[in-house]
Amino acid sequence: MRVKLIVGCCIAAAVLLARNLYVMLLELPDEVAQGPIFRIIFFHVPAAWTAFAGFVAAAVASALYLVRRDLRYDAFAVAVTEVGLAFAAANLVTGMIWARIIWGIWWTWDARLTSMLVCWLLYAGYLMLRHAVEEPGQRARIAAVFSLLACVDVPIVFFSIRWWRTQHPQPVVWGGGSMDPAYWSMLFLNWIPLLLLGLAMAAIRIGQERRQRELEALRRLAYSL
Amino acid sequence: MNAIELEDVWKFYGDFPALRKLDLAVPEGACLALLGRNGAGKTTLLRVLAGLMRAGRGSVRVLGADPRNPEVRARLGVLGHGVALYDDLSAFENLALFARLYGLEDASRRARQWLEKVGLGASAGSLVREFSRGMRQRLAIARAFLHDPELLLLDEPFTALDDRAADTLQELLREALARRRTIVLSTHHLKEALERATHAALLVHGRLAFFGERSRRMLEDPGWLYREFGEAA
Amino acid sequence: MTAPVQTGTGTRLRRAAAGPASFLRATLAIAAKDLRSEFRTKEALNASLAFSVVILLLFSFAFDPTVEQTRALAGGLLWLVFAFAGALILNRSFARELPNDCLDALVASPVPAPALYLGKTLGNWVLLMLVELASLAVFGIFYNAAWTRRLGALVGVVALGTWALSVVGTLFSALTVNLRLRELMLPLLVYPVLIPVLLGAIQLSGPLAMGEPLAEEAGAWLRLLVGFDVIFTALALALSESALVG
């Protein structure tokens, strides 16, 4: 069942990606001001959406863990958090590549870029915290509390950093935010394969977590005999 | 009326069950000797009963309610492995603090009373870090008893006690039983524990291998329980 | 050996009824306990204060700022000092409960987990405020800043920012108390969460510490500080039971 889900997601993602790439590269025209590099936005923005979807899902699973104390929720939470981190990293890297081409610099303390970095650091902290705890129940409980705090914190971080940036000179990203509808629809169309990919990755991680739990339980059993 | 009621209680560390399907009813006024090897789940069970851990599955009723209910915990006395005293506070401050946390209205008077009772009246103002081991142990015993708990949960209470502290504890336990308090104590000291106990329970790998009233036979031959219901059986 | 003293049977045990009053009493008892044992040893206070003086000194060596530069940097400098020095106090908060298994006794007592958590937070807040006010005085001397000119507003802003620091820090102190690398984990986890607060507190404290009035947009930052304090206090209280009970 799980294998079918994973394979299915991967195949669907591959087909959709191939189709999208074809349209993106051969059918859609270059953007007037930015040229060909503009196309990176079709990965840059959906990657951020996928990351946030992962973090929100992690918060929901964490809350469920604290209520039900079932380690399957914990496995789900860690899986989607890791996937979220991977896509957040993809967002940061594509953003940096774009900045290098358009602005000539790898990094700028632009509000969105900075916020995503803070967000990434927060959830990297979540993984470090998990590594520091031995006992699975304790690890799940502590991590769940942290995940909930982080999820509430992220919107406040975005909001406060935007505020902070508007008091300083800021490079203009794109004028009034008016984008051609063809570009918009591609943004959403390309989100689907990324989400499917994320789903497959999360499913694989959940399986690993389950086997890890079984191993730890067997080890404890062996020691107790 | 039962002081403790467990139904189908499990506690997991990860997927490993440290307590497995415990069903147990300890009547009020009983003194239960909780027996078992190291790692059999004695401490885990006591921690679940004290509200320090949640059970993974099943229903835990202590004095008629969930042990995370503050009203229940106000009536529990807990003595764990550590003495649970603050080194930088005086003996009196330690007891007064816990009397206050247990909601006693005459906390200071109560604290002084108990310092006298465990023979530490003269050292009331001294910091705990200056105390000898025996003095700390007696103070820890006073901390566990000062709110006159209806149910006492004692984890290996006699281990490492000096003679005087052990006498104090024996005396307090006798007094508590005479006043129909319920006591659960885990122990290695089979003989001593069984002399006082009205009931005995044996944990083997997190399972309740035996639970029942203490019989003559256990007193005469303390090893019998382990041979009959322990791992070999 | 033990004198038969009148317990139970002799004197009736009088218990306070549970409710907001007993919640508050327990909270204050915990805070008072922490403050009393800290004032007795002054371990965390001294370390934290010494640390903040050293940072203020090093900063002056590193950048040798002019008055103009100090004006621009004051807020950031102060809150970096507060955050780093504060970590020492926050780390001690639950570590204090570890020897002798005191934390078990507190959790097993009838004190509700939110009251226990709030008491520790309150104690930490008082300690942090003391260190911060002392650091401000040192800052004023080292950098010739007129920090007392708008003392009321400055203390208000510092108090709000510090409340956020102690709310988040105390919760994480409870979460990480049993971990290896506790001393390293705490700041690593706390600072990213606190970025909105630090941003706001830096914007507000900078001018105030130099004795200057606040800018127009300060009201927004003030609302951010208050909002963060309210949201995270509520969240931390709600999560305290999960954070403390295994």
XYZ file of C-alpha atoms in Angstrom:
704
model
C 0.000 0.000 0.000
C 2.697 2.432 1.091
C 4.960 1.376 -1.769
C 2.148 1.865 -4.282
C 1.506 5.327 -2.890
C 5.171 6.276 -3.130
C 5.623 4.943 -6.651
C 2.346 6.485 -7.770
C 3.283 9.897 -6.417
C 6.722 9.760 -8.014
C 5.386 8.762 -11.449
C 2.678 11.415 -11.375
C 5.217 14.024 -10.269
C 7.632 13.031 -13.056
C 4.952 13.211 -15.764
C 3.671 16.557 -14.580
C 7.175 17.969 -14.228
C 8.107 16.894 -17.743
C 4.998 18.523 -19.119
C 5.534 21.712 -17.099
C 9.176 21.966 -18.097
C 8.209 21.644 -21.727
C 5.676 24.473 -21.445
C 7.969 26.576 -19.279
C 11.029 26.333 -21.474
C 9.572 26.125 -24.952
C 6.151 27.756 -24.900
C 6.230 30.564 -22.341
C 8.136 33.636 -23.526
C 10.991 35.224 -21.582
C 9.959 37.860 -19.092
C 10.571 41.339 -20.491
C 12.748 42.766 -17.725
C 14.459 39.682 -16.326
C 14.970 37.420 -19.286
C 15.155 33.628 -19.091
C 16.156 33.450 -15.408
C 12.646 34.540 -14.477
C 11.519 30.921 -14.950
C 13.199 29.968 -11.696
C 10.186 31.487 -9.968
C 8.165 28.420 -11.020
C 10.257 26.396 -8.608
C 11.175 29.111 -6.142
C 7.664 30.052 -5.074
C 5.978 26.599 -5.092
C 8.928 25.286 -3.049
C 8.114 27.860 -0.362
C 4.440 26.868 -0.451
C 5.343 23.207 -0.128
C 7.639 23.998 2.801
C 4.893 25.891 4.624
C 2.402 23.122 3.927
C 4.894 20.747 5.548
C 5.377 22.929 8.625
C 1.652 23.399 9.135
C 1.071 19.656 8.751
C 3.843 19.082 11.301
C 2.147 21.403 13.789
C -1.173 19.592 13.374
C 0.501 16.200 13.827
C 2.393 17.518 16.869
C -0.802 18.724 18.508
C -2.392 15.349 17.796
C 0.615 13.609 19.325
C 0.310 15.620 22.543
C -3.360 14.689 22.798
C -3.205 11.021 21.748
C 0.433 10.138 22.574
C 0.675 7.875 19.568
C 4.174 7.756 18.067
C 2.762 7.470 14.540
C 1.851 11.162 14.730
C 5.413 11.900 15.784
C 6.784 9.982 12.799
C 4.486 11.958 10.530
C 5.561 15.249 12.134
C 9.276 14.602 11.733
C 8.804 13.350 8.162
C 6.911 16.409 6.945
C 9.230 18.758 8.837
C 12.249 17.292 7.082
C 10.516 17.540 3.719
C 9.541 21.112 4.567
C 13.166 21.901 5.379
C 14.322 20.419 2.092
C 11.874 22.563 0.132
C 12.711 25.625 2.222
C 16.342 25.024 1.292
C 15.321 24.737 -2.366
C 13.524 28.044 -2.022
C 16.585 29.708 -0.504
C 18.983 28.314 -3.103
C 16.801 29.226 -6.096
C 16.340 32.662 -4.556
C 20.081 33.091 -4.268
C 20.685 31.976 -7.849
C 18.103 34.434 -9.071
C 19.627 37.225 -6.947
C 23.086 36.487 -8.361
C 21.828 36.903 -11.919
C 19.530 39.877 -11.432
C 21.218 41.816 -8.637
C 24.744 40.473 -9.043
C 24.937 39.328 -5.426
C 24.306 35.962 -3.786
C 22.642 37.253 -0.694
C 20.740 40.327 0.344
C 18.815 40.956 3.518
C 15.586 41.148 1.599
C 12.563 40.643 3.839
C 11.311 37.422 2.265
C 14.733 35.834 1.960
C 15.615 36.733 5.550
C 12.314 35.425 6.885
C 12.759 32.129 5.066
C 16.248 31.809 6.509
C 14.944 32.349 10.044
C 12.195 29.831 9.369
C 14.774 27.335 8.136
C 16.903 27.891 11.243
C 13.881 27.355 13.491
C 13.101 23.982 11.988
C 16.754 23.002 11.798
C 16.638 23.595 15.563
C 13.727 21.150 15.725
C 15.886 18.431 14.163
C 18.825 19.209 16.456
C 16.540 19.050 19.450
C 15.362 15.603 18.359
C 18.923 14.392 18.019
C 19.665 15.339 21.606
C 16.940 13.133 23.132
C 17.291 9.363 23.517
C 13.945 8.085 24.706
C 11.386 8.074 21.850
C 8.401 9.179 23.940
C 10.302 12.030 25.531
C 11.737 13.002 22.152
C 8.293 13.083 20.580
C 6.806 15.118 23.422
C 9.587 17.734 23.507
C 9.700 18.009 19.718
C 5.923 18.412 19.512
C 5.952 21.313 21.956
C 8.732 22.952 19.973
C 6.996 22.397 16.645
C 3.847 24.131 17.887
C 5.828 27.099 19.177
C 7.735 27.364 15.897
C 4.553 27.246 13.833
C 3.020 30.116 15.803
C 6.300 32.008 15.592
C 6.742 31.826 11.804
C 3.967 34.274 10.837
C 5.162 36.716 13.510
C 8.708 36.435 12.152
C 7.562 37.170 8.588
C 5.461 40.066 9.722
C 8.135 41.637 11.927
C 10.926 41.257 9.392
C 8.851 42.822 6.642
C 8.183 45.686 8.992
C 11.833 46.014 9.864
C 12.859 45.993 6.210
C 10.399 48.678 5.135
C 12.269 51.099 7.368
C 15.437 50.525 5.361
C 16.148 50.914 1.651
C 14.951 47.807 -0.089
C 15.685 46.399 -3.502
C 12.566 46.202 -5.618
C 11.654 42.608 -6.384
C 8.856 43.043 -8.826
C 6.947 46.287 -9.154
C 3.303 46.154 -8.316
C 3.109 42.391 -8.336
C 1.302 42.338 -11.665
C 2.168 39.066 -13.343
C 0.800 37.646 -16.552
C -1.987 35.084 -15.976
C -0.026 32.493 -17.946
C 2.796 32.825 -15.445
C 0.376 32.619 -12.533
C -1.219 29.411 -13.743
C 2.217 27.868 -14.289
C 3.093 28.756 -10.685
C 0.168 26.717 -9.432
C 0.554 23.952 -12.005
C 4.129 23.413 -10.961
C 3.156 23.290 -7.293
C 1.335 19.999 -7.852
C 4.383 17.891 -8.807
C 6.409 19.425 -5.977
C 3.672 18.538 -3.498
C 3.494 14.991 -4.863
C 7.251 14.685 -4.551
C 7.083 15.952 -0.977
C 4.362 13.434 -0.216
C 6.459 10.562 -1.543
C 9.492 11.710 0.453
C 7.407 11.995 3.613
C 5.959 8.507 3.092
C 9.456 7.049 2.782
C 10.586 8.837 5.958
C 7.538 7.633 7.897
C 8.430 4.051 6.993
C 12.001 4.615 8.177
C 10.769 6.046 11.460
C 8.551 3.014 12.008
C 11.372 0.581 11.405
C 13.624 2.661 13.644
C 11.056 2.372 16.455
C 10.809 -1.369 15.985
C 14.589 -1.657 16.149
C 14.834 0.386 19.319
C 12.084 -1.656 20.955
C 13.835 -4.906 20.040
C 17.112 -3.578 21.399
C 15.466 -2.667 24.699
C 13.829 -6.064 24.840
C 17.174 -7.749 24.244
C 18.776 -5.756 27.060
C 15.947 -6.495 29.451
C 16.269 -10.257 29.049
C -13.278 1.581 48.207
C -9.969 1.067 46.441
C -7.069 3.469 46.767
C -5.623 2.393 43.433
C -7.409 0.952 40.430
C -5.543 0.043 37.270
C -7.292 -1.329 34.226
C -5.389 -2.583 31.207
C -2.520 -0.147 31.885
C 0.401 -0.052 29.468
C 3.398 2.238 29.431
C 5.676 2.331 26.392
C 9.203 3.565 25.903
C 9.023 3.969 22.152
C 7.452 0.690 21.068
C 8.872 -1.189 24.035
C 6.250 -1.907 26.675
C 7.677 -1.202 30.147
C 4.311 -1.987 31.725
C 2.057 -4.559 30.103
C -1.627 -4.872 30.681
C -1.657 -4.195 34.401
C -4.927 -4.825 36.198
C -4.676 -4.064 39.855
C -6.947 -2.942 42.677
C -5.332 -1.973 45.961
C -7.852 -1.542 48.780
C -7.712 1.425 51.126
C -5.607 0.811 54.206
C -3.448 -1.806 52.484
C 0.313 -1.906 52.507
C 1.481 -3.221 49.169
C 4.991 -4.546 48.731
C 5.899 -4.031 45.078
C 8.485 -6.635 44.170
C 10.505 -7.369 41.087
C 13.971 -7.302 39.634
C 15.720 -4.190 38.383
C 14.055 -3.107 35.158
C 10.861 -5.018 35.865
C 8.872 -1.764 35.880
C 8.551 -0.941 39.604
C 9.784 2.632 39.297
C 7.785 3.182 36.114
C 4.615 2.010 37.842
C 5.234 4.246 40.853
C 5.890 7.223 38.566
C 2.636 6.586 36.715
C 0.781 6.405 40.037
C 2.417 9.629 41.250
C 1.376 11.492 38.094
C 4.986 11.973 36.968
C 4.278 10.057 33.762
C 1.221 9.381 31.736
C 0.286 5.781 31.034
C 0.309 4.982 27.333
C -2.954 3.120 27.436
C -5.572 2.064 29.966
C -7.181 3.709 32.951
C -5.302 4.777 36.079
C -7.444 5.759 39.061
C -5.658 6.918 42.194
C -7.868 7.861 45.170
C -10.777 7.792 42.764
C -9.435 10.036 40.001
C -6.653 10.636 37.485
C -3.312 11.278 39.222
C -2.744 14.441 37.145
C -5.709 15.906 38.984
C -4.201 18.353 41.542
C -6.802 17.391 44.163
C -5.527 13.838 44.003
C -1.878 14.806 44.161
C -2.568 16.893 47.268
C -3.372 13.608 49.022
C -0.322 11.686 47.756
C 3.014 11.400 49.499
C 5.895 10.587 47.186
C 9.396 9.513 48.126
C 11.617 8.725 45.153
C 15.276 7.877 44.724
C 16.493 11.445 45.232
C 15.847 13.292 48.474
C 14.164 16.165 46.553
C 15.546 18.870 48.818
C 17.104 22.193 47.847
C 20.688 22.407 49.018
C 20.635 26.192 49.159
C 17.566 26.406 51.376
C 17.451 25.672 55.071
C 15.692 22.610 56.443
C 12.822 24.787 57.606
C 12.565 26.611 54.271
C 12.451 23.302 52.423
C 9.600 21.939 54.509
C 7.726 25.243 54.574
C 7.980 25.437 50.783
C 6.458 22.012 50.291
C 3.822 22.632 52.957
C 2.817 25.727 50.986
C 2.864 23.858 47.667
C 0.580 21.234 49.207
C -1.803 24.038 50.121
C -1.460 23.732 53.908
C -2.626 26.906 55.588
C -0.402 26.739 58.650
C 2.703 25.906 56.621
C 5.299 27.339 59.000
C 3.884 25.694 62.101
C 3.550 22.433 60.255
C 7.154 22.597 59.078
C 8.457 23.214 62.610
C 6.335 20.388 63.969
C 7.821 17.956 61.490
C 11.377 19.120 62.031
C 10.918 18.251 65.705
C 9.330 14.972 64.818
C 12.272 13.750 62.741
C 14.757 15.097 65.270
C 16.002 18.064 63.237
C 14.502 20.830 65.368
C 17.939 22.110 66.362
C 19.120 22.340 62.736
C 16.008 24.024 61.356
C 17.919 27.081 60.165
C 20.902 25.270 58.663
C 21.273 24.901 54.916
C 20.614 21.408 53.643
C 24.001 21.370 51.906
C 25.606 21.262 55.375
C 23.577 18.215 56.407
C 24.910 14.709 56.776
C 23.380 11.963 54.670
C 21.245 10.668 57.484
C 19.911 14.131 58.264
C 18.964 14.663 54.612
C 17.170 11.355 54.571
C 15.136 12.192 57.643
C 14.272 15.573 56.164
C 13.204 13.896 52.923
C 10.954 11.568 54.897
C 9.414 14.543 56.681
C 8.819 16.222 53.289
C 6.937 13.172 52.023
C 4.772 12.856 55.155
C 4.114 16.428 56.252
C 0.774 16.876 54.530
C -0.593 13.675 56.073
C -1.024 11.873 52.724
C -3.730 9.266 52.269
C -1.613 7.283 49.831
C 2.143 6.918 50.160
C 4.235 5.964 47.131
C 7.724 4.960 48.224
C 10.383 3.855 45.750
C 13.023 1.709 47.463
C 12.637 3.747 50.644
C 14.938 1.654 52.817
C 17.811 1.481 50.363
C 20.796 3.393 51.706
C 18.972 4.725 54.783
C 21.044 4.941 57.924
C 19.695 3.258 61.074
C 18.097 6.319 62.546
C 16.356 7.319 59.326
C 15.159 3.741 58.841
C 13.716 3.740 62.373
C 11.963 7.035 61.710
C 10.459 5.680 58.505
C 9.374 2.416 60.135
C 7.685 4.357 62.894
C 5.891 6.658 60.469
C 4.738 3.753 58.330
C 3.373 1.964 61.397
C 1.540 5.107 62.413
C 0.169 5.639 58.897
C -1.124 2.072 58.692
C -2.747 2.361 62.084
C -4.672 5.320 60.676
C -5.762 3.369 57.573
C -3.460 5.140 55.139
C -2.537 3.188 52.015
C 1.098 2.459 51.278
C 2.826 1.192 48.154
C 6.509 0.514 48.502
C 8.884 -1.033 46.047
C 11.812 -2.864 47.509
C 14.616 -5.365 47.280
C 14.475 -6.063 50.997
C 11.970 -8.876 50.717
C 11.840 -9.888 54.322
C 11.441 -6.452 55.876
C 8.867 -5.372 53.329
C 6.800 -8.510 53.663
C 6.684 -8.231 57.433
C 4.837 -4.954 57.177
C 2.876 -5.658 53.981
C -0.737 -6.743 53.798
C -0.453 -7.380 50.049
C 2.297 -8.305 47.646
C 2.693 -7.719 43.924
C 5.414 -9.118 41.704
C 6.369 -7.495 38.408
C 8.209 -9.569 35.814
C 9.167 -7.773 32.588
C 6.412 -5.235 33.113
C 3.751 -7.892 33.695
C 1.951 -8.434 36.944
C 3.046 -12.002 37.684
C 1.426 -12.126 41.099
C -0.882 -9.994 43.156
C -2.600 -11.030 46.357
C -2.716 -10.829 50.096
C 0.457 -11.625 51.886
C 0.390 -15.187 53.100
C 2.184 -16.942 55.953
C 4.168 -18.826 53.410
C 5.771 -15.655 52.006
C 6.936 -14.712 55.489
C 8.431 -18.085 56.208
C 10.142 -18.339 52.846
C 10.554 -14.898 51.211
C 12.119 -16.388 48.096
C 9.083 -18.508 47.366
C 7.232 -15.800 45.425
C 10.123 -15.334 43.010
C 10.560 -19.076 42.486
C 6.893 -19.705 41.972
C 5.918 -16.711 39.813
C 9.261 -15.281 38.691
C 10.868 -15.658 35.325
C 11.635 -19.359 35.644
C 7.989 -20.204 36.209
C 13.492 7.324 69.147
C 10.912 9.451 67.375
C 8.749 11.363 69.778
C 5.046 10.769 69.200
C 4.006 14.142 67.877
C 0.398 15.092 67.302
C -0.121 14.648 63.565
C -3.376 14.124 61.769
C -5.378 12.656 64.611
C -4.469 15.493 66.956
C -4.474 18.542 64.736
C -6.860 18.761 61.832
C -5.074 19.386 58.583
C -6.234 22.653 57.074
C -5.959 22.858 53.327
C -6.543 25.914 51.204
C -9.272 25.441 48.626
C -8.094 25.104 45.028
C -8.757 28.120 42.811
C -7.155 31.264 41.413
C -5.885 32.261 44.858
C -4.087 28.974 45.429
C -2.743 29.093 41.851
C -1.256 32.498 42.576
C 0.078 31.390 45.959
C 1.848 28.413 44.413
C 3.247 30.578 41.594
C 4.668 33.078 44.068
C 6.029 30.322 46.328
C 7.966 28.831 43.397
C 9.268 32.236 42.272
C 10.274 33.143 45.827
C 12.030 29.808 46.239
C 14.084 30.339 43.070
C 14.960 33.912 43.971
C 15.891 33.004 47.518
C 18.283 30.240 46.531
C 19.764 32.362 43.732
C 20.364 35.342 46.029
C 21.996 32.995 48.498
C 24.590 31.639 46.051
C 24.474 34.372 43.361
C 26.033 31.850 40.962
C 23.960 32.671 37.892
C 23.644 36.374 38.731
C 27.380 36.902 39.069
C 28.222 34.888 35.978
C 25.599 36.638 33.901
C 26.595 40.108 35.065
C 30.300 39.475 34.560
C 29.556 38.150 31.094
C 27.586 41.239 30.102
C 30.311 43.582 31.340
C 32.866 41.640 29.325
C 30.777 41.883 26.145
C 30.273 45.622 26.629
C 34.013 46.007 27.066
C 34.945 43.846 24.087
C 32.481 45.650 21.871
C 34.123 48.945 22.692
C 37.562 47.521 21.826
C 36.321 45.875 18.671
C 34.556 48.882 17.150
C 35.795 51.888 19.118
C 32.535 53.649 18.235
C 32.057 57.404 18.066
C 29.032 58.977 19.739
C 27.192 58.898 16.419
C 27.957 55.226 15.886
C 26.980 54.388 19.441
C 23.651 56.056 18.837
C 23.027 53.810 15.845
C 24.238 50.635 17.534
C 23.002 51.038 21.124
C 19.787 49.038 20.776
C 21.414 46.114 19.035
C 24.352 46.037 21.408
C 22.145 46.101 24.499
C 19.846 43.317 23.362
C 22.675 41.092 22.242
C 24.141 41.529 25.722
C 20.752 40.841 27.328
C 20.164 37.749 25.196
C 23.597 36.215 25.757
C 23.816 37.031 29.445
C 20.210 35.929 29.871
C 20.938 32.475 28.499
C 23.154 31.829 31.522
C 20.283 32.569 33.893
C 17.721 30.629 31.861
C 19.987 27.612 31.680
C 20.254 27.546 35.455
C 16.508 27.787 35.933
C 15.555 24.142 35.560
C 19.080 22.844 36.031
C 18.586 24.042 39.611
C 15.900 21.368 40.011
C 18.064 18.476 38.852
C 20.222 17.632 41.880
C 18.276 15.469 44.353
C 15.420 15.025 41.809
C 13.661 18.171 43.013
C 11.762 18.533 39.754
C 9.977 15.229 40.399
C 8.841 16.466 43.782
C 7.496 19.683 42.258
C 5.656 17.900 39.442
C 4.234 15.350 41.886
C 2.999 18.113 44.187
C -0.539 19.452 43.652
C 0.815 22.594 42.005
C -0.677 22.715 38.478
C 1.998 22.654 35.764
C 1.060 26.175 34.516
C 1.552 27.589 38.035
C 4.893 25.826 38.349
C 5.965 27.129 34.953
C 4.710 30.667 35.651
C 6.532 30.768 38.987
C 9.821 29.844 37.356
C 9.186 32.388 34.580
C 8.521 35.113 37.118
C 11.706 34.276 39.037
C 13.732 34.363 35.835
C 12.171 37.646 34.811
C 13.229 39.300 38.072
C 16.780 37.967 37.766
C 17.046 38.996 34.107
C 15.753 42.484 34.882
C 18.348 42.904 37.619
C 21.187 41.894 35.320
C 19.846 44.092 32.528
C 19.471 47.196 34.668
C 23.004 46.702 35.965
C 24.238 46.251 32.379
C 22.449 49.450 31.383
C 24.303 51.334 34.097
C 27.613 49.915 32.877
C 26.635 50.776 29.303
C 25.816 54.334 30.365
C 29.253 54.774 31.921
C 31.302 53.083 29.193
C 29.526 54.774 26.305
C 28.550 58.096 27.880
C 24.890 57.435 27.224
C 22.137 59.399 28.942
C 20.139 56.233 29.607
C 18.456 57.653 32.713
C 16.869 60.562 30.865
C 13.922 58.465 29.691
C 14.210 55.845 32.362
C 10.503 55.076 32.693
C 9.968 54.338 29.025
C 13.247 52.435 28.768
C 12.472 50.207 31.737
C 8.998 49.595 30.326
C 10.384 48.455 26.975
C 13.082 46.328 28.613
C 10.476 44.768 30.889
C 8.269 43.797 27.929
C 11.157 42.361 25.936
C 12.491 40.527 28.975
C 9.107 38.990 29.665
C 9.218 37.441 26.177
C 12.768 36.266 26.817
C 11.793 34.600 30.075
C 8.516 33.127 28.785
C 10.206 31.399 25.847
C 13.477 30.751 27.679
C 11.855 29.161 30.716
C 9.741 26.849 28.589
C 12.818 25.745 26.654
C 14.778 25.432 29.864
C 12.128 22.942 30.986
C 12.213 21.109 27.654
C 15.995 20.784 27.482
C 16.719 20.177 31.159
C 17.436 16.467 30.742
C 19.331 16.684 27.463
C 22.969 16.323 26.791
C 24.379 19.598 25.448
C 21.698 21.475 27.406
C 23.818 24.632 27.688
C 24.264 24.755 23.923
C 20.768 23.745 22.903
C 18.938 26.447 24.830
C 20.354 29.556 23.112
C 20.300 27.791 19.752
C 16.568 27.188 20.062
C 15.538 30.349 21.870
C 17.163 33.071 19.763
C 15.494 32.258 16.408
C 12.080 32.122 18.101
C 12.733 35.497 19.706
C 13.760 37.319 16.517
C 10.521 39.368 16.298
C 10.908 40.464 19.924
C 14.570 41.285 19.522
C 13.817 43.337 16.409
C 11.144 45.318 18.204
C 13.066 45.749 21.440
C 16.169 46.889 19.539
C 14.228 49.506 17.587
C 12.649 50.838 20.772
C 15.567 50.631 23.216
C 18.139 52.217 20.915
C 16.925 55.811 21.085
C 15.653 55.493 24.665
C 19.017 54.266 25.944
C 20.642 57.355 24.414
C 18.036 59.573 26.064
C 16.239 60.383 22.832
C 12.499 60.326 22.089
C 10.910 57.483 20.184
C 10.196 57.784 16.479
C 6.729 57.909 14.958
C 6.478 54.235 14.074
C 7.437 53.124 17.592
C 3.819 52.426 18.464
C 3.744 49.546 16.016
C 6.811 47.925 17.581
C 5.335 48.373 21.014
C 2.206 46.572 19.879
C 4.371 43.809 18.456
C 6.126 43.373 21.826
C 2.852 43.289 23.744
C 1.277 40.959 21.187
C 4.202 38.555 21.308
C 4.145 38.586 25.112
C 0.430 37.814 25.211
C 0.476 35.120 22.518
C 3.499 33.270 23.838
C 2.479 33.514 27.490
C -0.845 31.913 26.613
C 0.788 29.285 24.409
C 3.463 28.431 26.969
C 0.915 28.096 29.766
C -1.156 25.794 27.563
C 1.890 23.667 26.717
C 3.427 23.629 30.205
C 1.762 20.377 31.247
C 3.125 18.654 28.134
C 6.537 20.199 28.700
C 6.821 19.052 32.316
C 5.015 15.704 32.562
C 6.459 12.673 30.758
